[in-house]
Coordinates of N, CA and C in Angstrom, one line a residue:
X1 N -17.2 3.1 -7.0 CA -16.4 2.7 -8.2 C -16.7 1.2 -8.4
X2 N -17.3 0.9 -9.5 CA -17.7 -0.5 -9.8 C -16.6 -1.1 -10.7
X3 N -16.7 -2.4 -10.8 CA -15.9 -3.2 -11.7 C -14.4 -3.1 -11.5
X4 N -14.0 -2.9 -10.2 CA -12.6 -2.9 -9.9 C -12.3 -4.2 -9.4
X5 N -11.1 -4.8 -9.9 CA -10.7 -6.0 -9.4 C -9.3 -5.8 -8.6
X6 N -9.1 -6.6 -7.6 CA -7.9 -6.5 -6.8 C -7.2 -7.8 -7.1
X7 N -5.9 -7.7 -7.3 CA -5.1 -8.9 -7.6 C -3.6 -8.6 -7.2
X8 N -2.8 -9.7 -7.1 CA -1.4 -9.5 -6.9 C -0.8 -9.0 -8.3
X9 N 0.1 -8.1 -8.1 CA 0.8 -7.6 -9.3 C 1.7 -8.7 -10.0
X10 N 1.8 -8.5 -11.3 CA 2.7 -9.4 -12.1 C 3.7 -8.4 -12.7
X11 N 4.8 -9.0 -13.2 CA 5.9 -8.2 -13.7 C 5.4 -7.2 -14.8
X12 N 4.5 -7.5 -15.6 CA 4.0 -6.6 -16.6 C 3.3 -5.3 -16.0
X13 N 2.9 -5.4 -14.7 CA 2.4 -4.3 -14.0 C 3.4 -3.3 -13.5
X14 N 4.7 -3.7 -13.4 CA 5.7 -2.9 -12.8 C 5.8 -1.5 -13.3
X15 N 5.8 -1.2 -14.6 CA 5.9 0.2 -15.1 C 4.7 1.0 -14.6
X16 N 3.5 0.5 -14.5 CA 2.4 1.3 -14.1 C 2.5 1.5 -12.5
X17 N 3.0 0.5 -11.8 CA 3.1 0.7 -10.4 C 4.2 1.7 -10.1
X18 N 5.3 1.7 -10.8 CA 6.3 2.7 -10.6 C 5.8 4.1 -10.9
X19 N 5.0 4.2 -11.9 CA 4.4 5.5 -12.3 C 3.4 6.0 -11.2
X20 N 2.7 5.0 -10.6 CA 1.8 5.4 -9.4 C 2.6 5.9 -8.3
X21 N 3.8 5.3 -8.0 CA 4.6 5.7 -6.9 C 5.1 7.1 -7.1
X22 N 5.4 7.5 -8.3 CA 6.0 8.8 -8.6 C 4.9 9.9 -8.8
X23 N 3.6 9.4 -8.8 CA 2.5 10.3 -9.2 C 1.9 11.0 -7.9
X24 N 2.8 11.6 -7.1 CA 2.3 12.4 -6.0 C 3.4 13.3 -5.5
X25 N 3.1 14.2 -4.7 CA 4.0 15.3 -4.3 C 5.3 14.6 -3.7
X26 N 5.2 13.7 -2.8 CA 6.4 13.1 -2.1 C 7.0 12.1 -3.1
X27 N 6.3 11.4 -3.9 CA 6.8 10.4 -4.8 C 7.7 11.1 -5.8
X28 N 7.4 12.2 -6.3 CA 8.2 12.9 -7.3 C 9.6 13.1 -6.8
X29 N 9.7 13.3 -5.5 CA 11.1 13.6 -5.0 C 11.9 12.4 -4.7
X30 N 11.2 11.2 -4.6 CA 12.0 10.1 -4.1 C 11.9 8.8 -5.0
X31 N 11.0 8.9 -6.0 CA 10.8 7.7 -6.9 C 11.1 8.2 -8.3
X32 N 11.4 7.2 -9.2 CA 11.6 7.5 -10.6 C 10.4 7.1 -11.4
X33 N 10.4 7.5 -12.6 CA 9.2 7.1 -13.5 C 9.5 6.0 -14.4
X34 N 10.8 5.6 -14.5 CA 11.2 4.4 -15.3 C 11.6 3.3 -14.5
X35 N 11.3 2.1 -14.9 CA 11.7 0.9 -14.2 C 13.2 0.7 -14.4
X36 N 14.0 0.5 -13.4 CA 15.4 0.3 -13.4 C 15.7 -1.0 -12.6
X37 N 17.0 -1.3 -12.5 CA 17.4 -2.5 -11.8 C 17.0 -2.6 -10.4
X38 N 16.9 -1.5 -9.7 CA 16.5 -1.4 -8.3 C 15.0 -1.8 -8.2
X39 N 14.2 -1.3 -9.0 CA 12.8 -1.6 -9.0 C 12.6 -3.1 -9.4
X40 N 13.4 -3.6 -10.4 CA 13.3 -5.0 -10.8 C 13.6 -5.9 -9.6
X41 N 14.7 -5.6 -8.9 CA 15.1 -6.4 -7.8 C 14.1 -6.4 -6.7
X42 N 13.6 -5.2 -6.3 CA 12.6 -5.1 -5.3 C 11.3 -5.9 -5.6
X43 N 10.9 -5.8 -6.9 CA 9.7 -6.5 -7.3 C 9.9 -8.0 -7.2
X44 N 11.1 -8.5 -7.6 CA 11.4 -9.9 -7.5 C 11.4 -10.4 -6.1
X45 N 12.0 -9.5 -5.2 CA 12.1 -9.9 -3.8 C 10.7 -9.9 -3.2
X46 N 9.8 -9.0 -3.5 CA 8.5 -9.0 -3.0 C 7.7 -10.2 -3.4
X47 N 7.7 -10.5 -4.7 CA 6.9 -11.6 -5.2 C 7.5 -13.0 -4.8
X48 N 8.8 -13.0 -4.4 CA 9.3 -14.3 -3.9 C 9.1 -14.6 -2.5
X49 N 8.6 -13.5 -1.7 CA 8.4 -13.6 -0.3 C 7.0 -13.9 0.0
X50 N 6.6 -15.1 0.6 CA 5.2 -15.3 0.8 C 4.5 -14.4 1.8
X51 N 5.3 -13.6 2.6 CA 4.8 -12.7 3.6 C 4.6 -11.3 3.0
X52 N 4.9 -11.1 1.7 CA 4.7 -9.9 1.1 C 3.8 -10.0 -0.2
X53 N 3.0 -9.0 -0.4 CA 2.1 -9.0 -1.6 C 2.1 -7.5 -2.1
X54 N 2.2 -7.4 -3.4 CA 2.0 -6.1 -4.0 C 0.6 -6.2 -4.7
X55 N -0.3 -5.5 -4.2 CA -1.7 -5.6 -4.7 C -2.0 -4.4 -5.7
X56 N -2.7 -4.7 -6.8 CA -3.1 -3.6 -7.7 C -4.6 -3.6 -7.8
X57 N -5.1 -2.4 -8.1 CA -6.5 -2.2 -8.3 C -6.6 -2.0 -9.8
X58 N -7.5 -2.7 -10.5 CA -7.5 -2.6 -12.0 C -9.0 -2.5 -12.4
X59 N -9.2 -1.7 -13.4 CA -10.6 -1.6 -14.0 C -10.4 -1.3 -15.5
X60 N -11.1 -2.1 -16.3 CA -11.0 -1.9 -17.7 C -9.6 -2.1 -18.3
X61 N -8.8 -2.9 -17.7 CA -7.5 -3.2 -18.1 C -6.4 -2.1 -17.7
X62 N -6.9 -1.1 -16.9 CA -6.0 -0.1 -16.5 C -5.7 -0.2 -15.0
X63 N -4.4 0.0 -14.6 CA -4.1 0.0 -13.1 C -4.5 1.4 -12.6
X64 N -5.3 1.4 -11.5 CA -5.8 2.6 -10.9 C -5.2 2.9 -9.5
X65 N -4.6 1.8 -8.9 CA -4.1 2.0 -7.6 C -3.2 0.8 -7.2
X66 N -2.5 0.9 -6.1 CA -1.7 -0.2 -5.6 C -1.3 0.0 -4.2
X67 N -0.9 -1.0 -3.5 CA -0.3 -1.0 -2.2 C 0.5 -2.2 -2.0
X68 N 1.4 -2.2 -1.0 CA 2.1 -3.4 -0.6 C 1.6 -3.8 0.8
X69 N 1.5 -5.0 1.1 CA 1.1 -5.5 2.4 C 2.2 -6.6 2.8
X70 N 2.6 -6.4 4.1 CA 3.6 -7.4 4.6 C 3.0 -8.0 5.9
X71 N 3.0 -9.3 6.0 CA 2.4 -10.0 7.1 C 3.6 -10.2 8.1
X72 N 3.4 -9.7 9.3 CA 4.6 -9.7 10.3 C 4.2 -10.6 11.5
X73 N 4.8 -11.7 11.7 CA 4.6 -12.4 13.0 C 5.3 -11.7 14.1
X74 N 4.7 -11.8 15.3 CA 5.4 -11.2 16.4 C 5.0 -11.8 17.7
X75 N 5.8 -11.6 18.7 CA 5.5 -12.1 20.1 C 4.6 -11.1 20.8
X76 N 4.7 -9.8 20.5 CA 3.9 -8.8 21.2 C 2.4 -9.0 20.9
X77 N 1.7 -8.5 21.9 CA 0.2 -8.6 21.9 C -0.2 -10.1 21.8
X78 N 0.6 -10.9 22.6 CA 0.3 -12.3 22.8 C 0.4 -13.0 21.5
X79 N 1.4 -12.8 20.7 CA 1.7 -13.5 19.5 C 0.8 -13.0 18.3
X80 N 0.3 -11.8 18.3 CA -0.5 -11.3 17.3 C 0.2 -11.1 16.0
X81 N -0.2 -11.7 14.9 CA 0.3 -11.3 13.6 C -0.3 -10.0 13.2
X82 N 0.5 -9.2 12.5 CA -0.1 -7.9 12.0 C 0.2 -7.8 10.5
X83 N -0.6 -7.0 9.9 CA -0.5 -6.6 8.5 C 0.0 -5.2 8.4
X84 N 1.1 -5.0 7.7 CA 1.7 -3.6 7.5 C 1.4 -3.2 6.1
X85 N 0.6 -2.1 5.9 CA 0.3 -1.6 4.6 C 1.2 -0.4 4.3
X86 N 1.8 -0.5 3.1 CA 2.7 0.6 2.7 C 2.5 0.9 1.2
X87 N 3.0 2.1 0.9 CA 3.0 2.5 -0.5 C 1.6 2.5 -1.2
X88 N 0.7 3.0 -0.4 CA -0.7 3.1 -1.0 C -0.8 4.3 -2.0
X89 N -1.2 4.0 -3.2 CA -1.3 5.0 -4.2 C -2.6 4.8 -5.0
X90 N -3.2 5.9 -5.3 CA -4.4 5.9 -6.2 C -4.0 6.9 -7.3
X91 N -4.2 6.5 -8.6 CA -3.9 7.3 -9.7 C -4.5 8.7 -9.6
X92 N -3.8 9.7 -9.9 CA -4.3 11.1 -9.6 C -5.6 11.4 -10.2
X93 N -5.9 10.9 -11.3 CA -7.3 11.2 -11.9 C -8.4 10.4 -11.3
X94 N -8.1 9.5 -10.4 CA -9.1 8.6 -9.8 C -9.3 9.0 -8.3
X95 N -8.5 9.9 -7.8 CA -8.6 10.2 -6.4 C -10.0 10.9 -6.1
X96 N -10.5 10.6 -4.9 CA -11.7 11.2 -4.4 C -13.0 10.5 -4.9
X97 N -12.8 9.3 -5.5 CA -14.0 8.6 -6.1 C -14.3 7.3 -5.4
X98 N -13.6 7.1 -4.2 CA -13.9 5.9 -3.4 C -13.0 4.7 -3.6
X99 N -12.0 4.8 -4.6 CA -11.2 3.7 -4.8 C -10.3 3.4 -3.6
X100 N -9.7 4.4 -3.0 CA -8.9 4.2 -1.8 C -9.6 3.5 -0.7
X101 N -10.9 3.8 -0.5 CA -11.7 3.1 0.5 C -11.9 1.7 0.1
X102 N -12.1 1.4 -1.2 CA -12.3 0.0 -1.6 C -10.9 -0.8 -1.4
X103 N -9.8 -0.1 -1.8 CA -8.5 -0.8 -1.6 C -8.3 -1.1 -0.2
X104 N -8.5 -0.2 0.7 CA -8.3 -0.5 2.1 C -9.2 -1.5 2.7
X105 N -10.5 -1.5 2.3 CA -11.4 -2.6 2.7 C -10.9 -3.9 2.3
X106 N -10.4 -4.0 1.1 CA -9.9 -5.3 0.5 C -8.7 -5.7 1.4
X107 N -7.8 -4.8 1.7 CA -6.6 -5.1 2.4 C -6.9 -5.6 3.8
X108 N -7.9 -4.9 4.5 CA -8.3 -5.3 5.8 C -9.0 -6.6 5.8
X109 N -9.8 -6.9 4.9 CA -10.5 -8.2 4.8 C -9.4 -9.3 4.6
X110 N -8.4 -9.1 3.7 CA -7.4 -10.1 3.5 C -6.6 -10.3 4.8
X111 N -6.3 -9.2 5.5 CA -5.6 -9.4 6.8 C -6.4 -10.2 7.8
X112 N -7.7 -10.0 7.9 CA -8.5 -10.9 8.7 C -8.4 -12.3 8.3
X113 N -8.6 -12.5 7.0 CA -8.5 -13.9 6.5 C -7.2 -14.6 6.8
X114 N -6.1 -13.8 6.8 CA -4.8 -14.2 7.0 C -4.6 -14.5 8.5
X115 N -5.5 -14.1 9.4 CA -5.4 -14.3 10.8 C -4.8 -13.2 11.6
X116 N -4.6 -12.1 10.9 CA -4.0 -10.9 11.6 C -4.9 -10.3 12.7
X117 N -4.4 -9.9 13.7 CA -5.2 -9.2 14.8 C -5.0 -7.7 14.8
X118 N -4.2 -7.2 13.8 CA -3.9 -5.8 13.8 C -3.5 -5.4 12.4
X119 N -3.9 -4.3 11.9 CA -3.5 -3.7 10.6 C -2.8 -2.4 11.0
X120 N -1.6 -2.2 10.5 CA -1.0 -0.9 10.8 C -0.4 -0.3 9.5
X121 N -0.2 1.0 9.5 CA 0.4 1.6 8.4 C 1.2 2.8 8.8
X122 N 2.0 3.3 8.0 CA 2.7 4.6 8.3 C 2.3 5.6 7.2
X123 N 2.2 6.8 7.5 CA 1.9 7.8 6.5 C 2.7 9.1 6.9
X124 N 3.3 9.7 5.9 CA 4.1 10.9 6.1 C 3.4 11.9 6.8
X125 N 4.1 12.6 7.8 CA 3.4 13.6 8.6 C 2.8 14.8 7.7
X126 N 3.3 15.0 6.5 CA 2.8 16.0 5.7 C 1.5 15.7 4.9
X127 N 1.1 14.4 5.0 CA -0.1 13.9 4.2 C -1.3 14.1 5.1
X128 N -1.8 15.3 5.3 CA -2.9 15.6 6.2 C -4.2 15.0 5.6
X129 N -4.4 15.0 4.3 CA -5.6 14.4 3.7 C -5.6 12.9 4.0
X130 N -4.4 12.3 3.8 CA -4.4 10.8 4.1 C -4.7 10.5 5.5
X131 N -4.2 11.4 6.4 CA -4.5 11.1 7.9 C -6.0 11.2 8.1
X132 N -6.7 12.2 7.6 CA -8.1 12.2 7.7 C -8.8 11.0 7.1
X133 N -8.3 10.6 6.0 CA -8.9 9.4 5.3 C -8.8 8.2 6.2
X134 N -7.6 7.9 6.6 CA -7.3 6.7 7.5 C -8.1 6.8 8.7
X135 N -8.3 7.9 9.3 CA -9.2 8.0 10.5 C -10.6 7.6 10.2
X136 N -11.1 8.0 9.0 CA -12.5 7.6 8.7 C -12.6 6.1 8.6
X137 N -11.5 5.4 8.4 CA -11.6 3.9 8.3 C -11.4 3.3 9.6
X138 N -11.1 4.1 10.7 CA -11.0 3.6 12.0 C -9.5 3.5 12.5
X139 N -8.6 3.9 11.7 CA -7.2 3.9 12.1 C -7.0 5.0 13.1
X140 N -6.2 4.7 14.2 CA -5.9 5.7 15.2 C -4.4 6.1 15.2
X141 N -4.1 7.3 15.3 CA -2.6 7.7 15.3 C -2.1 7.4 16.7
X142 N -1.7 6.1 17.0 CA -1.4 5.6 18.3 C 0.1 5.7 18.6
X143 N 0.9 5.8 17.6 CA 2.4 5.7 17.8 C 3.1 6.8 17.0
X144 N 4.3 7.1 17.4 CA 5.1 8.0 16.6 C 6.1 7.2 15.9
X145 N 6.1 7.3 14.6 CA 7.1 6.5 13.8 C 8.4 7.2 13.6
X146 N 9.5 6.5 13.4 CA 10.8 7.0 13.2 C 11.5 6.2 12.1
X147 N 12.3 6.9 11.4 CA 13.1 6.3 10.3 C 14.6 6.7 10.4
X148 N 15.4 5.9 10.0 CA 16.8 6.2 9.9 C 17.3 5.8 8.5
X149 N 17.5 6.7 7.6 CA 18.1 6.3 6.3 C 19.4 5.7 6.4
X150 N 19.7 4.7 5.7 CA 21.0 4.0 5.7 C 21.7 4.2 4.4

């Protein structure tokens, strides 16, 4: 996929990003298609935090994908900083064309530039295609994740 640019999202991108979040099987059940106060606050919090970035993939003026990356300092692994990638989405009509691979390569390169020694992500257990995809990039299912809704 040529002519794709990666950049930090701006407020004008928020409706398209929200649409991407809702544009999959799991997203339909937990995300909305319209921007509301909760999305506005989350976007403001992300963009105000220098350790968080919401990255969009754009081509021809259209948003085709997005993800959020959080840089996490830590004492573990001898003080290794890590990049946590979340909310990876590729627009449904663009899936299977290599955009996800480009997005992840961009994220991994930025993590290296940031000085991270580890990139990690979580993916829902039901996303078998995503698991296969991440394995092709070298990710290993090394841990069992747990969540506690509050």
